[in-house]
mmCIF file of C-alpha atoms and ligand atoms in Angstrom:
data_model
loop_
_atom_site.group_PDB
_atom_site.id
_atom_site.type_symbol
_atom_site.label_atom_id
_atom_site.label_comp_id
_atom_site.label_asym_id
_atom_site.label_seq_id
_atom_site.Cartn_x
_atom_site.Cartn_y
_atom_site.Cartn_z
ATOM 1 C CA MET A 2 -26.318 -52.676 -5.429
ATOM 2 C CA THR A 3 -23.801 -51.081 -7.766
ATOM 3 C CA LEU A 4 -24.021 -54.002 -10.182
ATOM 4 C CA ALA A 5 -27.820 -53.913 -10.147
ATOM 5 C CA ALA A 6 -27.647 -50.219 -11.049
ATOM 6 C CA LEU A 7 -25.176 -51.053 -13.808
ATOM 7 C CA ALA A 8 -27.462 -53.767 -15.174
ATOM 8 C CA GLY A 9 -30.307 -51.255 -15.274
ATOM 9 C CA ALA A 10 -28.122 -48.654 -16.991
ATOM 10 C CA LEU A 11 -26.997 -51.190 -19.612
ATOM 11 C CA ALA A 12 -30.618 -52.218 -20.207
ATOM 12 C CA ASP A 13 -31.917 -48.662 -20.627
ATOM 13 C CA GLY A 14 -28.927 -47.540 -22.697
ATOM 14 C CA SER A 15 -27.629 -44.918 -20.284
ATOM 15 C CA VAL A 16 -24.395 -46.936 -20.217
ATOM 16 C CA ARG A 17 -23.098 -47.948 -23.665
ATOM 17 C CA VAL A 18 -20.563 -50.637 -24.514
ATOM 18 C CA VAL A 19 -17.958 -49.357 -26.980
ATOM 19 C CA ASP A 20 -15.801 -51.879 -28.845
ATOM 20 C CA LEU A 21 -12.174 -50.726 -29.081
ATOM 21 C CA THR A 22 -11.103 -53.782 -31.102
ATOM 22 C CA HIS A 23 -10.073 -54.306 -34.722
ATOM 23 C CA THR A 24 -11.349 -57.416 -36.491
ATOM 24 C CA LEU A 25 -8.801 -60.263 -36.631
ATOM 25 C CA ASP A 26 -8.140 -60.515 -40.344
ATOM 26 C CA PRO A 27 -5.143 -61.887 -42.321
ATOM 27 C CA ASP A 28 -4.801 -58.476 -43.989
ATOM 28 C CA PHE A 29 -4.436 -56.522 -40.734
ATOM 29 C CA PRO A 30 -0.801 -55.332 -40.505
ATOM 30 C CA VAL A 31 1.575 -56.647 -37.850
ATOM 31 C CA ILE A 32 4.764 -55.030 -36.633
ATOM 32 C CA ILE A 33 7.765 -55.591 -38.954
ATOM 33 C CA LEU A 34 11.174 -55.807 -37.293
ATOM 34 C CA PRO A 35 14.546 -55.482 -39.038
ATOM 35 C CA PRO A 36 15.193 -58.711 -41.000
ATOM 36 C CA GLU A 37 17.814 -60.108 -38.589
ATOM 37 C CA PHE A 38 15.099 -60.561 -35.929
ATOM 38 C CA GLY A 39 12.273 -63.098 -35.624
ATOM 39 C CA GLN A 40 8.968 -61.885 -37.025
ATOM 40 C CA CYS A 41 5.433 -61.622 -35.693
ATOM 41 C CA ALA A 42 2.897 -63.846 -37.517
ATOM 42 C CA ARG A 43 -0.279 -62.464 -39.023
ATOM 43 C CA PHE A 44 -3.670 -63.939 -38.222
ATOM 44 C CA ARG A 45 -4.465 -67.123 -40.190
ATOM 45 C CA MET A 46 -7.676 -69.120 -40.352
ATOM 46 C CA GLU A 47 -8.340 -72.474 -42.019
ATOM 47 C CA GLU A 48 -11.652 -74.188 -42.377
ATOM 48 C CA VAL A 49 -11.990 -77.528 -40.551
ATOM 49 C CA SER A 50 -15.509 -78.227 -41.776
ATOM 50 C CA ALA A 51 -18.493 -76.225 -42.988
ATOM 51 C CA TYR A 52 -21.670 -78.354 -42.694
ATOM 52 C CA ASP A 53 -20.145 -80.804 -45.159
ATOM 53 C CA HIS A 54 -18.594 -84.292 -45.347
ATOM 54 C CA ARG A 55 -15.922 -83.190 -42.843
ATOM 55 C CA GLY A 56 -18.661 -82.432 -40.310
ATOM 56 C CA PRO A 57 -22.233 -82.440 -41.549
ATOM 57 C CA ALA A 58 -23.896 -80.338 -38.837
ATOM 58 C CA TRP A 59 -21.186 -77.900 -37.858
ATOM 59 C CA LYS A 60 -18.719 -75.282 -39.058
ATOM 60 C CA TRP A 61 -15.407 -74.389 -37.405
ATOM 61 C CA HIS A 62 -11.917 -73.060 -38.049
ATOM 62 C CA ASN A 63 -8.404 -73.573 -36.810
ATOM 63 C CA ILE A 64 -6.665 -70.259 -36.201
ATOM 64 C CA SER A 65 -3.061 -69.191 -35.598
ATOM 65 C CA MET A 66 -1.280 -65.912 -34.972
ATOM 66 C CA SER A 67 1.358 -64.245 -32.820
ATOM 67 C CA GLU A 68 0.557 -63.276 -29.248
ATOM 68 C CA HIS A 69 1.089 -59.728 -30.580
ATOM 69 C CA THR A 70 -1.242 -59.749 -33.606
ATOM 70 C CA GLY A 71 -4.190 -57.382 -34.002
ATOM 71 C CA THR A 72 -5.649 -55.533 -31.039
ATOM 72 C CA HIS A 73 -3.577 -57.049 -28.251
ATOM 73 C CA PHE A 74 -2.334 -56.900 -24.675
ATOM 74 C CA ASP A 75 1.361 -56.742 -23.676
ATOM 75 C CA ALA A 76 2.333 -58.444 -20.402
ATOM 76 C CA PRO A 77 5.406 -57.490 -18.334
ATOM 77 C CA CYS A 78 7.386 -60.582 -19.451
ATOM 78 C CA HIS A 79 7.181 -59.336 -23.070
ATOM 79 C CA TRP A 80 10.173 -57.092 -22.348
ATOM 80 C CA ILE A 81 13.590 -57.849 -20.872
ATOM 81 C CA SER A 82 13.016 -55.206 -18.176
ATOM 82 C CA GLY A 83 9.978 -57.207 -16.988
ATOM 83 C CA ARG A 84 11.366 -60.734 -17.323
ATOM 84 C CA ASP A 85 11.529 -61.244 -13.529
ATOM 85 C CA VAL A 86 8.449 -59.231 -12.558
ATOM 86 C CA PRO A 87 6.117 -61.329 -10.339
ATOM 87 C CA PHE A 88 2.874 -62.321 -12.098
ATOM 88 C CA GLY A 89 4.433 -61.120 -15.339
ATOM 89 C CA ALA A 90 2.781 -63.534 -17.792
ATOM 90 C CA VAL A 91 -0.801 -63.224 -19.038
ATOM 91 C CA ASP A 92 -1.934 -66.365 -17.170
ATOM 92 C CA GLU A 93 -0.540 -65.032 -13.871
ATOM 93 C CA ILE A 94 -1.910 -61.472 -13.872
ATOM 94 C CA PRO A 95 -4.599 -60.992 -11.178
ATOM 95 C CA PRO A 96 -7.952 -60.587 -12.968
ATOM 96 C CA GLU A 97 -8.821 -57.344 -11.158
ATOM 97 C CA ARG A 98 -6.047 -55.748 -13.231
ATOM 98 C CA PHE A 99 -8.157 -56.315 -16.349
ATOM 99 C CA VAL A 100 -10.838 -53.797 -15.306
ATOM 100 C CA GLY A 101 -10.192 -50.141 -14.574
ATOM 101 C CA PRO A 102 -11.065 -46.508 -15.205
ATOM 102 C CA VAL A 103 -9.715 -45.026 -18.408
ATOM 103 C CA CYS A 104 -8.338 -41.606 -19.318
ATOM 104 C CA VAL A 105 -8.057 -40.679 -22.997
ATOM 105 C CA ILE A 106 -5.500 -38.073 -24.048
ATOM 106 C CA ASP A 107 -6.397 -36.704 -27.459
ATOM 107 C CA CYS A 108 -3.274 -36.137 -29.572
ATOM 108 C CA SER A 109 -5.067 -36.517 -32.919
ATOM 109 C CA GLU A 110 -4.542 -32.946 -34.138
ATOM 110 C CA ALA A 111 -0.819 -33.066 -33.505
ATOM 111 C CA THR A 112 -0.374 -36.541 -34.997
ATOM 112 C CA ALA A 113 -2.227 -35.472 -38.165
ATOM 113 C CA ARG A 114 0.550 -32.924 -38.702
ATOM 114 C CA ASP A 115 3.501 -34.964 -37.420
ATOM 115 C CA PRO A 116 3.558 -38.772 -37.707
ATOM 116 C CA ASP A 117 6.577 -38.873 -35.358
ATOM 117 C CA PHE A 118 4.749 -36.884 -32.650
ATOM 118 C CA LEU A 119 5.829 -37.711 -29.096
ATOM 119 C CA MET A 120 3.387 -37.114 -26.252
ATOM 120 C CA THR A 121 5.382 -35.401 -23.506
ATOM 121 C CA ARG A 122 4.891 -34.667 -19.813
ATOM 122 C CA ASP A 123 3.774 -31.163 -20.851
ATOM 123 C CA HIS A 124 0.957 -32.613 -22.965
ATOM 124 C CA ILE A 125 -0.198 -34.631 -19.954
ATOM 125 C CA ALA A 126 0.010 -31.510 -17.752
ATOM 126 C CA VAL A 127 -2.203 -29.574 -20.177
ATOM 127 C CA TRP A 128 -4.710 -32.466 -20.177
ATOM 128 C CA GLU A 129 -4.691 -32.596 -16.349
ATOM 129 C CA ASN A 130 -5.270 -28.829 -16.129
ATOM 130 C CA THR A 131 -8.614 -29.435 -17.844
ATOM 131 C CA HIS A 132 -9.629 -32.861 -16.584
ATOM 132 C CA GLY A 133 -7.886 -33.182 -13.228
ATOM 133 C CA PRO A 134 -5.107 -35.547 -12.169
ATOM 134 C CA ILE A 135 -5.123 -39.010 -13.729
ATOM 135 C CA PRO A 136 -6.551 -41.252 -10.965
ATOM 136 C CA ARG A 137 -4.357 -44.033 -9.556
ATOM 137 C CA GLY A 138 -4.998 -47.396 -11.151
ATOM 138 C CA SER A 139 -6.211 -45.937 -14.441
ATOM 139 C CA TRP A 140 -5.545 -47.032 -17.968
ATOM 140 C CA VAL A 141 -4.245 -44.145 -20.084
ATOM 141 C CA LEU A 142 -4.982 -44.308 -23.801
ATOM 142 C CA MET A 143 -3.282 -42.078 -26.360
ATOM 143 C CA ARG A 144 -5.748 -41.081 -29.069
ATOM 144 C CA THR A 145 -4.127 -40.440 -32.454
ATOM 145 C CA ASP A 146 -6.862 -41.531 -34.916
ATOM 146 C CA TRP A 147 -4.178 -43.874 -36.325
ATOM 147 C CA SER A 148 -6.801 -46.624 -36.333
ATOM 148 C CA LYS A 149 -8.530 -44.842 -39.246
ATOM 149 C CA ARG A 150 -5.468 -45.298 -41.471
ATOM 150 C CA LYS A 151 -5.676 -47.940 -44.184
ATOM 151 C CA GLY A 152 -3.062 -50.188 -45.814
ATOM 152 C CA ALA A 153 0.563 -49.044 -45.880
ATOM 153 C CA ALA A 154 -0.292 -45.782 -44.115
ATOM 154 C CA TYR A 155 -0.867 -47.749 -40.900
ATOM 155 C CA LEU A 156 2.723 -48.943 -40.392
ATOM 156 C CA ASN A 157 3.958 -45.907 -42.375
ATOM 157 C CA MET A 158 7.286 -47.578 -43.227
ATOM 158 C CA ALA A 159 10.168 -45.578 -44.707
ATOM 159 C CA GLU A 160 13.794 -46.473 -45.472
ATOM 160 C CA ASP A 161 14.663 -45.856 -41.832
ATOM 161 C CA GLY A 162 11.757 -47.839 -40.371
ATOM 162 C CA PRO A 163 8.198 -47.039 -39.279
ATOM 163 C CA HIS A 164 6.969 -43.522 -38.533
ATOM 164 C CA SER A 165 4.125 -43.413 -36.038
ATOM 165 C CA PRO A 166 3.454 -41.499 -32.809
ATOM 166 C CA GLY A 167 4.027 -42.582 -29.219
ATOM 167 C CA PRO A 168 4.930 -41.343 -25.751
ATOM 168 C CA SER A 169 8.201 -39.753 -24.659
ATOM 169 C CA PRO A 170 10.267 -41.567 -22.005
ATOM 170 C CA GLU A 171 9.485 -38.812 -19.475
ATOM 171 C CA ALA A 172 5.751 -39.083 -20.154
ATOM 172 C CA ILE A 173 5.717 -42.836 -19.534
ATOM 173 C CA ARG A 174 7.887 -42.495 -16.432
ATOM 174 C CA PHE A 175 5.475 -39.856 -15.097
ATOM 175 C CA LEU A 176 2.418 -42.044 -15.725
ATOM 176 C CA VAL A 177 4.006 -45.025 -13.955
ATOM 177 C CA GLU A 178 5.812 -43.297 -11.085
ATOM 178 C CA GLU A 179 3.595 -40.273 -10.368
ATOM 179 C CA ARG A 180 0.182 -41.551 -11.472
ATOM 180 C CA ASP A 181 0.514 -45.284 -10.791
ATOM 181 C CA VAL A 182 -1.338 -46.277 -13.986
ATOM 182 C CA ILE A 183 -2.333 -49.894 -14.702
ATOM 183 C CA GLY A 184 -1.193 -49.530 -18.264
ATOM 184 C CA PHE A 185 -0.924 -47.480 -21.427
ATOM 185 C CA GLY A 186 -2.625 -48.050 -24.763
ATOM 186 C CA THR A 187 -2.294 -46.781 -28.326
ATOM 187 C CA GLU A 188 -3.972 -47.011 -31.722
ATOM 188 C CA THR A 189 -0.662 -47.833 -33.424
ATOM 189 C CA VAL A 190 1.001 -51.224 -33.838
ATOM 190 C CA GLY A 191 3.032 -50.780 -30.631
ATOM 191 C CA THR A 192 2.920 -48.782 -27.407
ATOM 192 C CA ASP A 193 6.068 -47.006 -28.576
ATOM 193 C CA ALA A 194 6.583 -44.554 -31.407
ATOM 194 C CA GLY A 195 7.694 -46.048 -34.727
ATOM 195 C CA GLN A 196 11.131 -44.471 -34.202
ATOM 196 C CA GLY A 197 11.178 -45.459 -30.506
ATOM 197 C CA MET A 198 14.446 -47.354 -30.936
ATOM 198 C CA HIS A 199 16.256 -43.990 -30.997
ATOM 199 C CA LEU A 200 14.866 -42.834 -27.638
ATOM 200 C CA SER A 201 16.568 -43.347 -24.280
ATOM 201 C CA PRO A 202 15.887 -45.984 -23.142
ATOM 202 C CA PRO A 203 15.054 -47.510 -26.530
ATOM 203 C CA TYR A 204 11.328 -48.344 -26.736
ATOM 204 C CA PRO A 205 10.644 -46.472 -23.469
ATOM 205 C CA ALA A 206 6.979 -47.474 -23.141
ATOM 206 C CA HIS A 207 7.871 -51.159 -23.308
ATOM 207 C CA PHE A 208 10.944 -50.794 -21.110
ATOM 208 C CA ILE A 209 9.411 -48.632 -18.381
ATOM 209 C CA LEU A 210 5.866 -50.044 -18.290
ATOM 210 C CA HIS A 211 6.870 -53.695 -18.242
ATOM 211 C CA GLY A 212 9.838 -53.149 -15.908
ATOM 212 C CA ALA A 213 7.309 -51.723 -13.437
ATOM 213 C CA GLY A 214 4.854 -54.599 -13.923
ATOM 214 C CA ARG A 215 2.398 -52.535 -16.000
ATOM 215 C CA TYR A 216 0.627 -53.468 -19.192
ATOM 216 C CA GLY A 217 0.296 -52.289 -22.760
ATOM 217 C CA LEU A 218 -2.562 -52.266 -25.259
ATOM 218 C CA GLN A 219 -2.082 -51.577 -28.941
ATOM 219 C CA CYS A 220 -3.957 -51.513 -32.231
ATOM 220 C CA LEU A 221 -6.940 -50.027 -30.380
ATOM 221 C CA SER A 222 -9.742 -48.366 -32.346
ATOM 222 C CA ASN A 223 -12.736 -46.110 -31.670
ATOM 223 C CA LEU A 224 -10.890 -44.012 -29.092
ATOM 224 C CA ASP A 225 -12.734 -41.022 -30.596
ATOM 225 C CA LEU A 226 -15.932 -42.474 -29.107
ATOM 226 C CA LEU A 227 -14.613 -42.264 -25.531
ATOM 227 C CA PRO A 228 -14.855 -39.311 -23.147
ATOM 228 C CA PRO A 229 -11.566 -37.956 -21.713
ATOM 229 C CA THR A 230 -12.497 -39.411 -18.308
ATOM 230 C CA GLY A 231 -15.247 -41.467 -16.735
ATOM 231 C CA ALA A 232 -15.319 -44.616 -18.888
ATOM 232 C CA MET A 233 -14.429 -48.095 -17.583
ATOM 233 C CA LEU A 234 -12.093 -50.362 -19.562
ATOM 234 C CA LEU A 235 -12.384 -54.147 -19.783
ATOM 235 C CA ALA A 236 -9.244 -55.751 -21.242
ATOM 236 C CA ALA A 237 -8.766 -59.437 -20.362
ATOM 237 C CA PRO A 238 -6.114 -61.299 -22.385
ATOM 238 C CA LEU A 239 -6.363 -65.000 -23.151
ATOM 239 C CA LYS A 240 -5.000 -67.205 -20.355
ATOM 240 C CA ILE A 241 -1.948 -68.476 -22.250
ATOM 241 C CA LYS A 242 0.555 -70.324 -20.034
ATOM 242 C CA ASN A 243 3.667 -68.124 -19.801
ATOM 243 C CA GLY A 244 2.152 -65.908 -22.498
ATOM 244 C CA THR A 245 3.834 -62.566 -23.178
ATOM 245 C CA GLY A 246 0.670 -61.040 -24.584
ATOM 246 C CA SER A 247 -2.566 -61.917 -26.285
ATOM 247 C CA PRO A 248 -5.079 -60.735 -28.837
ATOM 248 C CA LEU A 249 -8.238 -59.742 -26.979
ATOM 249 C CA ARG A 250 -11.546 -57.942 -27.205
ATOM 250 C CA VAL A 251 -11.201 -54.535 -25.525
ATOM 251 C CA LEU A 252 -14.453 -52.962 -24.364
ATOM 252 C CA ALA A 253 -15.271 -49.670 -22.667
ATOM 253 C CA LEU A 254 -18.375 -48.880 -20.614
ATOM 254 C CA VAL A 255 -19.379 -45.289 -21.320
ATOM 255 C CA GLU A 256 -21.988 -43.337 -19.404
ATOM 256 C CA GLU A 257 -24.214 -41.165 -21.611
ATOM 257 C CA ALA A 258 -23.860 -37.488 -20.733
HETATM 258 MN MN1 MN B 6 2.794 -56.273 -28.329
#
């Protein structure tokens, strides 16, 4: 019954599908780690044939990239804190975890002023005063409008590393322990702030989310098209054996007001 109603709402446009995904493109930036570490590969595409002597009636490409390139999903086994979490790889995660309600916390005004902005527990409390408690089993997305940045402004690298916003350790701990979220997503290249290595624990979103068997989404876009509450998120990573993450198409179902 519910699905029939949904089909009707999709057909008459009272429920819209919003694409939260960047296009996979060799020029889209990937995270850059200090040079002593292994590096994440950009998206690459090579032509196999294009209706020519290599295949007269068809066109196709071979593609390659990191599991963590473009709009992508982070699984628990991505981080050392989640290495022994049950069902911690993308191929093992129960599929019902890929669908859930979504809350969007708008931090775009603050991040326009301060690229190192940290979303704290107080920011979440202010949001909840208006919109009510974050429901159990929700995705929480941090809107920063970072997805509108172009070129070097996206990673925003300086001598001391990248400068981009993220959550504070206390905020992530609150979302996991007090609100039992499925996961946390951002518009930046990681779920953590660019300077997240200096927090305690370092990279708290990765450490706390994945240690608790929760998921991350990053390089999201179009968060400004979502309501603060009431949308439904669809985020199913590729079924890579023992995969630590995956590029994916992230969609939101949004009910017209
Ligand atoms: Mn990642």
